[in-house]
Each structure stands twice: as structure tokens, then as C-alpha cells.
Amino acid sequence: MPRNKKEAIAAGIQIAETKHNMHRRKPWHDYHRKGTYMLTMVVEGRQPLLGRVLSSASSPATTSPALAPATTPCASAQGIQAHVELTALGRAIRDEETPKISIIFPMVEVWKLCIMPDHIHIIVRVKEDMPEGKHLGQVVAGFKGGCSRAWWRLMPCTNVQGVVATTSPVSTTTSPVSTTPPPASAATTPAASAAGKNPPLFEPGYNDQILLDNGQLENWKHYLDDNPRRLAIKRLHPDYFITTHYVDIAEWHCQTVGNRFLLDLPQKVSVIVHSAYTDKDYAEYKQRWLACGEAGGVLVSAAIAPREKEVMREAMDRGYRIIWVRENGFPPLYKPSGESFDACSRGQLLQVSPWEYHMQRRIISREQCLKLNRLVEYIANH
């Protein structure tokens, strides 16, 4: 059985291109087999029923993100600490429903739990192949059903809203997941009395990420630990994180994510490395481009050619301002991650795409390259 999409294609398995769907399973993977998974379940309508984010910023920003020194982080974003204060429902899911996973399915271990106001992430390890007729979807369905029954029981206690600012630092430590059975008094109400009468807590389906190596596992653990802080920054600095916000640039109607004030800065250079450049030409241009970034200017590029990627990689590492013009747009609910998230939170990155998001496996054409570079030059010169 192939482990990923690349192996599936190599084995001749046809993978149809479909509309973006966070709940779609991987057709090349056998969900009866052992493995490690990062699961995401979303509350119906994205209602913040599970908790609220409490945040604390060390100091307010005193300078516009677009005009602050390029090497100085935005203080109001960098100083934020945050955690999720769970509702009664959130606590019931953490303390009662999550431990039941390993009780009902002994071959499944819960390695990490992250409860956000309107969704849940769980990292689970299936230690051995499941018995015949059992698969991961049944584990998720049972967990979601238990959470729904807890919601029905606690429904009057689940109304919360938004991010609440605090004046004292708060901890971001995640408590270990308990594996002890819940007390008898915590048993959920019989499903029969509620079946067909109450709505489910979660949207249909779920998203899974198959974690194939320890590096992926550690990255996802860090991602979940940092989730409350990212949400707090996103809400406190919405201009950096507005998804599918459109900006008209010349004849292009572009999607943008990040600090749109970078478009207004007068000092910008286009990073385009032509095939005719000699090594000496490239070295001179690179020095000029990075000098612009050092002086507080913006480097604009589609980063298509290897040497363009090299320049933008160095600019990112140095913390310079960057406008990245990308061939693909942004999927629904997209948000930056990793270093892109941090660069957005400091006001140092804007991602721009003149085209809508797609899921096709294709090599960018020469015509598309020329169009992207034309957009790069326009942004840099206007």
C-alpha cells in the first residue's frame, strides 16, 4: 500500500483532482493499519463553544508595521502570550471524552490534544493494526458522538466569545492527556434519548495528517502548542491575516495575505534573475537587492528560478521585508504557518497571487512565468 500521493502516482493509482476539501481522506492510505495521525474536527458553524483565548501583550505597538525598522519585530505581536480557557464543554471533552478513546480502542494512544474555541486537534498513535472491520474513521466517529452527547448535557453552559485581553502573562504549557477512566458520574447520557432530536456538535467528517516521521510529529506538536498565540495575533492584527482579501494591481485582481502596507512603501526592488546573467552579473544584482532590504526596502519576487529563491531565502533569514508573488492562490481558511506566520506577525511579509487557488499537479508554464515577473516589476516600480 503506498504511503503517500507521490508513491500512489508511481504505482499507477489514479488520483482525481477534486475541489479543495479539508475533510477528504487519502485514497492511497489504509486506515485499518497502524500509524500516527494529526486529526482535526471543527464545531458546526465554527461556533466558539469550547473555550476562549486569553492573551497578554507585553507592550503596545508604537510604530506602524510598515514603517518600523526592518530588523525590529512588531512588539505587540511578539510579546503576546496566550492560552485557551475551556468552557464546561471543553473541560468535559478533555477530561471525560478524550480518555475514552484508549479505553474503547486499546490499540489507540492519544499523544497530544489541543482544544481551540471552535475546533479540536488530536495527535493519535495507532500502535497495531486494528481488528477486522475497524478503522480510524470509527474511532473519530465514536469520539465525536461522545462529544455531542456531552454538549447536549451541558448546552446551557457553552456560550463564549472571542479573545479576551489580560494584563498579566499567562502560561502556554499543555497538560498531558489523562489515560485514567472517567468517573462513573461522568458517563454520557444514552444516545437513544437524544438521537434525531439534537444537532451534532461537529461538522461532518474530519481532516487527517499522516505523520510519517519524527520530524513531522515534533513540528505538529510545536504547531499545536503555539495555536492559541497564533489565533490571538491573528485577531489582534487582522490586517496581516485577512484571507482571500482582494487588491487591484494594474490589470490584475489579486488575492493577498499579509501586510498590505508593504505595497505602499516607495523603496522596492524586483528580484528577477534572467538566464543571460553571468555569475558576475548575478553577484552584483544580489548585493544590490540585499542592500535595499538592509536599508528597509522591500524585495519583490515570484522566486521561480533557483537563484531567485536563493536571494529571497537569504532576505527571509535576515528579516527583510518581502512581497512574494505566487502562482497559486489561497485555499479556504488558509493562514500562514511556520516562518511565514512569524514574518506576517512582524509585518515583514505579503503574499500576492493574481490567480485563484487550484489543486492541480502541474509545472508552471513559460507564459505564466512571464506574467508573474511582469506583476513583480509593476509592484516594484509603482
Coordinates of C-alpha atoms in Angstrom, one line a residue:
M1 CA 0.0 0.0 0.0
P2 CA 1.6 3.4 -1.0
R3 CA 2.3 5.7 1.9
N4 CA 1.7 9.0 0.2
K5 CA 0.4 10.6 -3.0
K6 CA 3.8 10.5 -4.8
E7 CA 4.1 6.8 -4.2
A8 CA 0.5 6.2 -5.3
I9 CA 1.1 8.0 -8.6
A10 CA 4.3 6.0 -9.1
A11 CA 2.3 2.8 -8.6
G12 CA -0.2 3.8 -11.2
I13 CA -3.1 4.6 -8.9
Q14 CA -5.3 7.3 -10.4
I15 CA -5.7 10.3 -8.1
A16 CA -8.5 12.5 -9.4
E17 CA -8.2 16.3 -8.9
T18 CA -11.1 17.5 -6.8
K19 CA -12.4 20.6 -5.2
H20 CA -10.4 21.6 -2.1
N21 CA -11.9 19.7 0.9
M22 CA -10.4 19.7 4.4
H23 CA -12.4 16.5 5.2
R24 CA -11.2 14.3 2.3
R25 CA -9.4 11.0 3.1
K26 CA -6.2 9.9 1.5
P27 CA -7.2 7.3 -1.1
W28 CA -3.7 5.7 -1.1
H29 CA -3.7 5.0 2.7
D30 CA -5.1 2.0 4.6
Y31 CA -6.8 3.4 7.7
H32 CA -7.0 -0.1 9.2
R33 CA -3.2 -0.1 9.7
K34 CA -1.1 1.2 12.5
G35 CA 0.2 4.8 12.1
T36 CA 0.4 8.3 13.7
Y37 CA -2.2 10.9 12.7
M38 CA -3.0 14.5 13.5
L39 CA -6.8 14.8 13.4
T40 CA -8.9 18.0 13.2
M41 CA -12.6 18.3 14.0
V42 CA -14.5 21.6 13.5
V43 CA -17.5 22.7 15.5
E44 CA -20.6 23.1 13.3
G45 CA -20.8 26.7 12.1
R46 CA -17.4 27.4 13.8
Q47 CA -19.2 28.4 17.0
P48 CA -16.7 29.1 19.8
L49 CA -18.4 26.6 22.1
L50 CA -15.2 25.0 23.5
G51 CA -13.4 28.0 25.1
R52 CA -12.0 31.4 24.6
V53 CA -8.5 32.7 24.0
L54 CA -6.9 34.8 26.8
S55 CA -4.0 36.8 25.6
S56 CA -1.4 39.2 27.1
A57 CA 0.8 41.6 25.1
S58 CA 4.0 42.9 26.7
S59 CA 3.6 46.4 25.2
P60 CA 1.5 48.1 22.5
A61 CA 3.0 48.8 19.1
T62 CA 4.2 52.4 18.9
T63 CA 5.1 52.4 15.2
S64 CA 3.3 51.5 12.0
P65 CA 4.3 47.9 11.0
A66 CA 5.1 49.3 7.5
L67 CA 7.5 52.0 8.8
A68 CA 9.2 50.2 11.7
P69 CA 12.8 49.2 11.3
A70 CA 13.1 46.0 9.2
T71 CA 15.0 44.2 11.9
T72 CA 12.7 45.2 14.8
P73 CA 9.7 42.8 15.4
C74 CA 6.3 44.3 16.0
A75 CA 6.2 44.4 19.8
S76 CA 2.5 43.9 20.2
A77 CA 2.7 40.7 18.2
Q78 CA 6.0 39.3 19.5
G79 CA 5.1 39.9 23.2
I80 CA 1.8 38.0 23.1
Q81 CA 1.3 35.0 25.4
A82 CA -2.0 33.2 25.1
H83 CA -3.9 30.1 26.2
V84 CA -7.4 28.8 25.8
E85 CA -9.7 29.0 28.8
L86 CA -12.0 26.0 28.4
T87 CA -15.8 26.1 28.8
A88 CA -17.6 23.3 30.8
L89 CA -17.9 21.5 27.4
G90 CA -14.2 21.9 26.6
R91 CA -13.3 20.5 30.0
A92 CA -15.7 17.6 29.5
I93 CA -14.1 16.8 26.2
R94 CA -10.6 17.0 27.7
D95 CA -11.3 15.1 30.9
E96 CA -14.1 12.7 30.0
E97 CA -14.3 12.1 26.3
T98 CA -10.7 12.0 25.2
P99 CA -9.6 9.3 27.7
K100 CA -12.4 7.1 26.4
I101 CA -10.6 6.7 23.1
S102 CA -7.9 4.5 24.6
I103 CA -10.5 2.7 26.8
I104 CA -12.7 1.7 23.9
F105 CA -9.9 1.2 21.4
P106 CA -6.8 -0.1 23.4
M107 CA -4.6 0.0 20.3
V108 CA -5.0 3.8 20.0
E109 CA -3.0 6.2 22.2
V110 CA -3.6 9.9 22.4
W111 CA -0.3 11.7 22.2
K112 CA -1.4 15.3 22.1
L113 CA -4.7 17.3 22.5
C114 CA -5.3 20.9 21.5
I115 CA -8.8 22.3 22.1
M116 CA -9.4 25.6 20.4
P117 CA -12.6 27.7 20.7
D118 CA -14.2 26.3 17.5
H119 CA -12.1 23.2 16.7
I120 CA -10.0 20.4 18.1
H121 CA -6.7 18.9 17.1
I122 CA -5.6 15.4 18.4
I123 CA -2.5 13.5 17.6
V124 CA -3.2 9.8 18.0
R125 CA -0.9 6.8 17.6
V126 CA -2.5 3.5 16.3
K127 CA 0.0 1.0 17.8
E128 CA -1.1 -2.0 15.9
D129 CA -3.4 -3.0 13.0
M130 CA -7.0 -2.7 14.0
P131 CA -9.2 -5.8 14.2
E132 CA -11.1 -6.7 11.1
G133 CA -13.9 -4.3 10.4
K134 CA -12.4 -1.5 12.5
H135 CA -10.7 1.6 11.1
L136 CA -9.7 5.1 12.2
G137 CA -12.9 6.7 11.0
Q138 CA -14.8 4.6 13.6
V139 CA -12.5 5.9 16.3
V140 CA -13.3 9.5 15.2
A141 CA -17.0 8.9 14.9
G142 CA -17.2 7.4 18.4
F143 CA -15.3 10.4 19.9
K144 CA -17.4 12.9 18.1
G145 CA -20.6 11.2 19.2
G146 CA -19.4 11.3 22.8
C147 CA -18.6 15.0 22.5
S148 CA -22.1 15.7 21.1
R149 CA -23.7 13.9 24.0
A150 CA -21.6 16.0 26.4
W151 CA -22.8 19.1 24.6
W152 CA -26.4 18.1 24.8
R153 CA -26.0 17.6 28.5
L154 CA -24.2 20.9 29.1
M155 CA -25.8 23.0 26.5
P156 CA -26.8 25.9 28.8
C157 CA -23.1 26.3 29.8
T158 CA -21.4 26.6 26.4
N159 CA -21.8 30.3 25.3
V160 CA -18.5 32.1 25.0
Q161 CA -17.0 34.7 22.7
G162 CA -13.7 35.8 21.1
V163 CA -10.3 36.8 22.5
V164 CA -10.1 38.4 26.0
A165 CA -7.1 40.6 26.7
T166 CA -5.5 40.3 30.1
T167 CA -2.9 42.3 31.9
S168 CA -0.7 39.5 33.3
P169 CA 1.3 36.9 31.5
V170 CA -0.3 33.5 31.0
S171 CA 1.1 30.0 30.6
T172 CA 1.2 28.3 27.2
T173 CA 2.1 24.9 28.8
T174 CA -0.1 22.0 27.6
S175 CA -1.1 19.5 30.2
P176 CA -0.6 15.8 29.5
V177 CA -3.6 13.8 28.3
S178 CA -5.0 11.7 31.1
T179 CA -5.5 8.0 30.4
T180 CA -7.4 7.1 33.5
P181 CA -11.1 6.0 33.1
P182 CA -13.6 8.8 33.8
P183 CA -15.6 8.5 37.0
A184 CA -19.0 6.8 36.8
S185 CA -20.8 10.1 37.3
A186 CA -19.2 11.3 34.1
A187 CA -20.9 8.8 31.8
T188 CA -22.7 10.4 28.9
T189 CA -26.5 10.2 28.5
P190 CA -27.9 7.4 26.5
A191 CA -27.8 8.2 22.8
A192 CA -31.2 6.8 22.2
S193 CA -32.9 9.6 24.1
A194 CA -31.2 12.2 22.0
A195 CA -30.8 10.6 18.6
G196 CA -32.5 12.6 15.9
K197 CA -33.5 15.3 18.3
N198 CA -30.3 17.3 18.9
P199 CA -27.8 18.5 16.3
P200 CA -24.2 17.1 16.3
L201 CA -21.5 19.2 17.8
F202 CA -19.1 18.9 14.9
E203 CA -19.3 19.3 11.2
P204 CA -19.5 16.1 9.2
G205 CA -16.2 14.4 8.6
Y206 CA -12.7 15.3 9.8
N207 CA -9.2 16.2 8.5
D208 CA -6.2 14.0 9.0
Q209 CA -2.5 14.4 8.5
I210 CA -0.5 11.2 8.3
L211 CA 2.7 11.7 10.3
L212 CA 5.4 9.5 8.7
D213 CA 8.5 10.5 10.6
N214 CA 9.6 12.0 14.0
G215 CA 10.3 15.4 12.3
Q216 CA 6.7 15.8 11.3
L217 CA 5.5 14.7 14.7
E218 CA 7.6 17.3 16.5
N219 CA 6.6 20.0 14.0
W220 CA 2.9 19.3 14.7
K221 CA 3.4 19.2 18.5
H222 CA 5.0 22.7 18.3
Y223 CA 2.2 23.9 16.0
L224 CA -0.5 22.8 18.5
D225 CA 1.4 24.3 21.4
D226 CA 1.6 27.6 19.6
N227 CA -2.0 27.6 18.3
P228 CA -3.6 29.9 20.9
R229 CA -0.8 32.5 20.4
R230 CA -1.3 32.5 16.6
L231 CA -5.0 32.9 17.0
A232 CA -4.5 35.8 19.4
I233 CA -2.1 37.5 17.0
K234 CA -4.5 36.9 14.1
R235 CA -7.3 38.6 15.9
L236 CA -5.3 41.5 17.3
H237 CA -3.6 42.2 13.9
P238 CA -6.3 41.2 11.4
D239 CA -4.7 43.2 8.5
Y240 CA -1.8 40.7 8.5
F241 CA -4.0 37.7 8.2
I242 CA -7.1 38.5 6.1
T243 CA -7.6 35.5 3.8
T244 CA -8.7 36.0 0.2
H245 CA -8.6 39.8 0.5
Y246 CA -8.5 41.2 -3.0
V247 CA -6.4 44.1 -4.2
D248 CA -6.4 45.6 -7.7
I249 CA -2.9 45.9 -9.0
A250 CA -2.9 47.3 -12.6
E251 CA -4.9 44.8 -14.7
W252 CA -4.6 42.1 -12.0
H253 CA -7.2 41.3 -9.4
C254 CA -5.0 39.7 -6.7
Q255 CA -5.6 37.7 -3.6
T256 CA -3.3 38.9 -0.7
V257 CA -2.3 37.6 2.7
G258 CA 0.0 39.6 5.0
N259 CA 1.0 43.2 5.5
R260 CA -0.6 45.1 2.6
F261 CA 1.1 48.3 3.7
L262 CA 4.3 46.9 2.0
L263 CA 2.7 47.8 -1.3
D264 CA 2.8 51.5 -0.3
L265 CA 6.5 51.7 0.6
P266 CA 8.4 53.6 -2.1
Q267 CA 11.7 51.7 -1.8
K268 CA 11.1 48.3 -3.6
V269 CA 13.2 46.2 -6.0
S270 CA 12.2 43.4 -8.3
V271 CA 14.3 40.2 -7.8
I272 CA 14.3 38.6 -11.2
V273 CA 17.3 36.6 -12.4
H274 CA 17.4 36.3 -16.2
S275 CA 19.1 33.3 -17.8
A276 CA 21.5 35.6 -19.6
Y277 CA 23.1 36.8 -16.4
T278 CA 26.7 35.8 -15.8
D279 CA 27.9 34.8 -12.3
K280 CA 29.4 38.3 -12.0
D281 CA 26.1 39.9 -13.1
Y282 CA 24.2 37.8 -10.5
A283 CA 26.6 38.6 -7.7
E284 CA 26.3 42.4 -8.4
Y285 CA 22.5 42.3 -8.5
K286 CA 22.3 40.1 -5.4
Q287 CA 24.4 42.6 -3.5
R288 CA 22.2 45.5 -4.7
W289 CA 19.0 43.7 -3.8
L290 CA 20.1 42.7 -0.3
A291 CA 21.4 46.3 0.3
C292 CA 17.8 47.5 -0.4
G293 CA 16.5 45.1 2.2
E294 CA 19.1 46.2 4.7
A295 CA 18.0 49.8 4.2
G296 CA 14.4 49.0 4.9
G297 CA 13.2 48.5 1.4
V298 CA 11.1 45.6 0.0
L299 CA 12.3 42.7 -2.1
V300 CA 9.6 41.6 -4.6
S301 CA 9.8 38.3 -6.4
A302 CA 8.0 35.3 -7.7
A303 CA 11.0 33.2 -6.7
I304 CA 10.8 30.9 -9.8
A305 CA 14.5 30.5 -10.7
P306 CA 16.8 28.8 -8.2
R307 CA 18.9 32.0 -7.8
E308 CA 15.8 34.0 -7.1
K309 CA 14.9 31.5 -4.4
E310 CA 18.4 31.9 -3.0
V311 CA 18.1 35.6 -2.7
M312 CA 14.6 35.5 -1.1
R313 CA 15.8 32.8 1.2
E314 CA 18.6 35.0 2.4
A315 CA 16.3 38.0 2.7
M316 CA 13.8 36.0 4.8
D317 CA 16.7 34.8 7.0
R318 CA 17.8 38.3 7.6
G319 CA 14.3 39.5 8.4
Y320 CA 14.0 41.9 5.4
R321 CA 10.6 43.0 4.0
I322 CA 9.3 40.7 1.3
I323 CA 6.5 40.6 -1.2
W324 CA 6.2 37.1 -2.6
V325 CA 4.2 36.8 -5.8
R326 CA 2.9 33.2 -6.0
E327 CA 1.4 31.2 -8.9
N328 CA -1.2 29.5 -6.8
G329 CA -3.9 31.3 -4.8
F330 CA -5.0 30.6 -1.2
P331 CA -7.4 27.7 -0.2
P332 CA -10.4 28.3 2.0
L333 CA -9.4 29.0 5.7
Y334 CA -5.8 29.5 4.7
K335 CA -3.4 31.0 7.2
P336 CA 0.4 31.3 7.1
S337 CA 2.4 28.8 9.1
G338 CA 6.0 28.5 10.4
E339 CA 8.3 31.3 9.4
S340 CA 5.7 32.8 7.1
F341 CA 3.4 33.2 10.1
D342 CA 6.2 34.9 12.1
A343 CA 7.1 37.2 9.2
C344 CA 3.5 38.2 8.8
S345 CA 3.1 38.9 12.5
R346 CA 6.2 41.2 12.3
G347 CA 4.7 43.0 9.2
Q348 CA 7.5 41.8 7.0
L349 CA 5.7 39.6 4.5
L350 CA 3.0 40.0 1.9
Q351 CA 1.9 37.1 -0.3
V352 CA 0.2 38.0 -3.5
S353 CA -1.4 35.8 -6.2
P354 CA -3.1 37.0 -9.4
W355 CA -4.9 33.7 -9.8
E356 CA -7.4 31.6 -7.8
Y357 CA -6.4 28.6 -5.8
H358 CA -6.2 25.2 -7.5
M359 CA -5.1 21.6 -6.6
Q360 CA -3.7 20.5 -9.9
R361 CA -0.3 18.9 -10.2
R362 CA 1.3 20.9 -12.9
I363 CA 4.5 22.6 -14.0
I364 CA 4.3 26.4 -14.3
S365 CA 4.4 27.4 -18.0
R366 CA 6.8 30.0 -19.5
E367 CA 3.8 32.2 -20.2
Q368 CA 2.8 32.1 -16.5
C369 CA 6.4 32.9 -15.5
L370 CA 6.4 35.9 -17.7
K371 CA 3.1 37.1 -16.3
L372 CA 4.3 36.7 -12.8
N373 CA 7.5 38.6 -13.4
R374 CA 5.6 41.4 -15.1
L375 CA 3.4 41.7 -12.0
V376 CA 6.6 41.7 -9.9
E377 CA 8.1 44.5 -11.9
Y378 CA 4.9 46.5 -11.7
I379 CA 4.7 46.2 -7.9
A380 CA 8.3 47.2 -7.6
N381 CA 8.0 50.2 -9.8
H382 CA 4.6 51.6 -8.6

